[in-house]
PDB file of C-alpha atoms in Angstrom:
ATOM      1  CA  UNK A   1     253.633 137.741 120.996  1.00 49.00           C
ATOM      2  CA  UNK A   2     253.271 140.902 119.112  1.00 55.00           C
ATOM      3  CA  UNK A   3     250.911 144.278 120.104  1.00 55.00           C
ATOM      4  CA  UNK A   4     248.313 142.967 117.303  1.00 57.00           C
ATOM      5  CA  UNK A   5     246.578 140.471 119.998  1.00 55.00           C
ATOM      6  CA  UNK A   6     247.809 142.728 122.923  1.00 57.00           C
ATOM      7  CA  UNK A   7     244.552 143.886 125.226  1.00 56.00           C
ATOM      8  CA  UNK A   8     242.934 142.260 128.174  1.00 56.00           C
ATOM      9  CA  UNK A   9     239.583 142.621 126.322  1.00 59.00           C
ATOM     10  CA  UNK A  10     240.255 139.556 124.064  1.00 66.00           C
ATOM     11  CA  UNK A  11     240.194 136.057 124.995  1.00 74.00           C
ATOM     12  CA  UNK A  12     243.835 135.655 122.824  1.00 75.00           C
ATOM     13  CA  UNK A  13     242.578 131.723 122.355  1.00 80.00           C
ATOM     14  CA  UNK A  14     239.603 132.227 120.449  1.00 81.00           C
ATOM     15  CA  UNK A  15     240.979 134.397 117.915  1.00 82.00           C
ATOM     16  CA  UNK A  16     243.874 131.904 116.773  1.00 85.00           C
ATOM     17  CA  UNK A  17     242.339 130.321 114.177  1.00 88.00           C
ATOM     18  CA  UNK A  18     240.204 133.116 113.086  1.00 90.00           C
ATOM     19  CA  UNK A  19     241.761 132.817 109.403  1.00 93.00           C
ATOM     20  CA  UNK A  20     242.360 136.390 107.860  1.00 93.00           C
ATOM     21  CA  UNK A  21     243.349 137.644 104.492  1.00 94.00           C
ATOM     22  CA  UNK A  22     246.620 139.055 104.061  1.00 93.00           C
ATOM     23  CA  UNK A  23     247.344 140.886 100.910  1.00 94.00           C
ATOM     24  CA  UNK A  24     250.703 142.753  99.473  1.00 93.00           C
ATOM     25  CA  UNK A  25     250.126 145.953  97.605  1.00 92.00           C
ATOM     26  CA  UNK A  26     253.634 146.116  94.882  1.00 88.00           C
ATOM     27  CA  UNK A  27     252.070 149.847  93.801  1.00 88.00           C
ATOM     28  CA  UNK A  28     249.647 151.377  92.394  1.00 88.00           C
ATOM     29  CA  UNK A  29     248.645 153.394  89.217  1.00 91.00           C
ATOM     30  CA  UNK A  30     245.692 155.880  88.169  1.00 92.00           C
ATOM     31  CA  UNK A  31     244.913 154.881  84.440  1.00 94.00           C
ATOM     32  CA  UNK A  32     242.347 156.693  82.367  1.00 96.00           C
ATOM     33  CA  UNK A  33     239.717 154.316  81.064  1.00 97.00           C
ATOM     34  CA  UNK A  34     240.327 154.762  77.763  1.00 97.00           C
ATOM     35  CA  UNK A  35     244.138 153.584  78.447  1.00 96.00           C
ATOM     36  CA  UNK A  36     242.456 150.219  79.675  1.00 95.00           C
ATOM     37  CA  UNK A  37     240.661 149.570  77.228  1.00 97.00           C
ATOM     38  CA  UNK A  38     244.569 149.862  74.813  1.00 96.00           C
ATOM     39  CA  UNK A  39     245.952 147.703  76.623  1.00 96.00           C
ATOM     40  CA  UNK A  40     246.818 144.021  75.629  1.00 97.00           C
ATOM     41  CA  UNK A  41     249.363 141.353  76.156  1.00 97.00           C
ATOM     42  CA  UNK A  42     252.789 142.676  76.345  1.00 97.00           C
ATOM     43  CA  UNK A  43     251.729 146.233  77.670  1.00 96.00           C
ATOM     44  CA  UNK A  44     253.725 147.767  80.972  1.00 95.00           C
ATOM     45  CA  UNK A  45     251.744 149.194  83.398  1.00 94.00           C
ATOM     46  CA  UNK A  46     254.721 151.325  85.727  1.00 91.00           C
ATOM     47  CA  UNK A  47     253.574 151.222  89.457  1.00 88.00           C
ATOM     48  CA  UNK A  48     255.777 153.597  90.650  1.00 83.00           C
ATOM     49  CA  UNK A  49     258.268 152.030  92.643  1.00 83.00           C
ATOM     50  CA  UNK A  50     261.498 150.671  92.166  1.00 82.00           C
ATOM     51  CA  UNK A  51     262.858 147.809  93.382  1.00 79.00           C
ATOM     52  CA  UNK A  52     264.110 147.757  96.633  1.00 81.00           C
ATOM     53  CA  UNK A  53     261.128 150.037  97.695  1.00 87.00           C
ATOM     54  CA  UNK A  54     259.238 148.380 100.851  1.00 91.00           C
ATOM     55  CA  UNK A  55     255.534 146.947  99.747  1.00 93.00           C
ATOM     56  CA  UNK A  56     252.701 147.567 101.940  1.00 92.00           C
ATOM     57  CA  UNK A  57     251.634 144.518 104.043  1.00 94.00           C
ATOM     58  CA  UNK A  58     247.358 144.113 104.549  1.00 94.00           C
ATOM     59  CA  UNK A  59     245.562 142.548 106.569  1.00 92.00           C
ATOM     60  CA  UNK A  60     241.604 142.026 106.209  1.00 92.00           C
ATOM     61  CA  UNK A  61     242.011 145.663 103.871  1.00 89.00           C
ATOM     62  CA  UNK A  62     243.777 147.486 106.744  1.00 92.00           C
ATOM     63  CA  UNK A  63     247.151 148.100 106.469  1.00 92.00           C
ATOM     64  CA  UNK A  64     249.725 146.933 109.687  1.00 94.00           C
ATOM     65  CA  UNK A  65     253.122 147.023 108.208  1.00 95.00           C
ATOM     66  CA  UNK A  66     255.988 147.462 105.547  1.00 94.00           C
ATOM     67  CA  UNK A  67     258.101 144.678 104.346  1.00 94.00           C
ATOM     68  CA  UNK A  68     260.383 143.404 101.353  1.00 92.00           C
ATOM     69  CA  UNK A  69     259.969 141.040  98.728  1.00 90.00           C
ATOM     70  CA  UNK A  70     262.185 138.219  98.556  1.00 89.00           C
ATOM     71  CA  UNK A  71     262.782 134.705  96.471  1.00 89.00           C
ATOM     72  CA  UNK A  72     262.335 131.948  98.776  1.00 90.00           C
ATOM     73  CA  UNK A  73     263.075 128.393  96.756  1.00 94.00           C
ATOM     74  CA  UNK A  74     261.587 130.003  93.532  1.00 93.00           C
ATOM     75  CA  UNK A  75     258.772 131.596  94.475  1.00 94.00           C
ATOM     76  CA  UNK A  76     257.992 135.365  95.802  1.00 89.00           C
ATOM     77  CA  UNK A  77     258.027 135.558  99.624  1.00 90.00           C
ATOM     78  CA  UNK A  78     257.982 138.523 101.866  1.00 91.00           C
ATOM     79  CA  UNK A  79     260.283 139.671 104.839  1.00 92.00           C
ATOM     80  CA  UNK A  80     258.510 142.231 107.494  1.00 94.00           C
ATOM     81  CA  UNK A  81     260.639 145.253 107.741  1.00 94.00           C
ATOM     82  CA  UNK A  82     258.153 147.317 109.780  1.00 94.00           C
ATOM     83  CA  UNK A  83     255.100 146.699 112.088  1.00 93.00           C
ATOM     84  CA  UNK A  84     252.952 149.948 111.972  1.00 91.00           C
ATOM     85  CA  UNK A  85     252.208 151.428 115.667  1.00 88.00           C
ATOM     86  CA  UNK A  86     248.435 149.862 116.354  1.00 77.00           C
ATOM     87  CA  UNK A  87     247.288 153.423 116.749  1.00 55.00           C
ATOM     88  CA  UNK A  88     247.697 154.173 112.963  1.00 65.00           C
ATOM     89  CA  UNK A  89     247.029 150.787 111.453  1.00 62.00           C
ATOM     90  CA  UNK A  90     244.368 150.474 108.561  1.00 58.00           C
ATOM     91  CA  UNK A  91     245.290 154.693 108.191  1.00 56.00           C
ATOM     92  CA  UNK A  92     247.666 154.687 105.434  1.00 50.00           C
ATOM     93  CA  UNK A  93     248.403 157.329 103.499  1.00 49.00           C
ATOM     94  CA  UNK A  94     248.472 156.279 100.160  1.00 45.00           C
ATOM     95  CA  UNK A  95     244.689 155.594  99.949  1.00 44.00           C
ATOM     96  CA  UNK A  96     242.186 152.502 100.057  1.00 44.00           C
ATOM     97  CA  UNK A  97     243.627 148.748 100.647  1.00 47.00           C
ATOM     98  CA  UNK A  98     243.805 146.241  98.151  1.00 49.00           C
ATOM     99  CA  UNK A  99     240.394 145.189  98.387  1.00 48.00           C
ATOM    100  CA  UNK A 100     238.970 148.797  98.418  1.00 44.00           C
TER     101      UNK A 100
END
C-alpha cells in the first residue's frame, strides 16, 4: 500500500470505500473575457503544453501526482509517472485545482 493511507491515526478499513473524485488537469489558459465571448465551434484554445508533457493528477481538488496520458482500447487512460511526497500534496505550483 502506498504513503496516501500511511498513519496509525486512521482506521485504513473505513476509508476504502470512501469514493473520491479524481480529476486530470491537460493545461491551462488565462483568456480575457472578451476572447470568450469570440469564440465558437472550431476555435483552438492552446493550453500550453505539448504532448508528451506529464498532466497533473487530482484528487478531491488537491493535487498528489504527475502522470501520462495514454490510449487504452480507444479511449484516453492515464499512467502515474510520479506520486508527490505527502508533505507537498494539494501545494502545487501552478495554482488552484480543477475544481477551484
Amino acid at each position: 500500500m502506498n504513503d496516501l493511507l500511511s498513519g496509525d491515526d486512521i482506521d485504513r478499513s473505513s476509508v476504502m470505500s470512501v469514493p473520491v473524485q479524481v480529476s486530470v488537469r491537460l493545461g491551462r489558459r488565462r483568456l480575457r473575457i472578451s476572447q470568450l465571448l469570440r469564440m465558437g465551434p472550431g476555435d483552438v484554445v492552446d493550453l500550453e503544453r505539448v504532448v508528451g508533457d506529464p498532466v497533473d493528477v487530482f484528487v478531491n481538488d488537491r493535487m498528489v501526482a504527475r502522470g501520462e496520458l495514454v490510449v487504452v482500447d480507444g479511449r484516453l487512460g492515464l499512467t502515474i509517472v510520479e506520486l508527490l511526497p505527502q508533505a507537498t500534496r494539494g501545494r502545487e505550483p501552478l495554482g488552484p485545482g480543477p475544481g477551484e
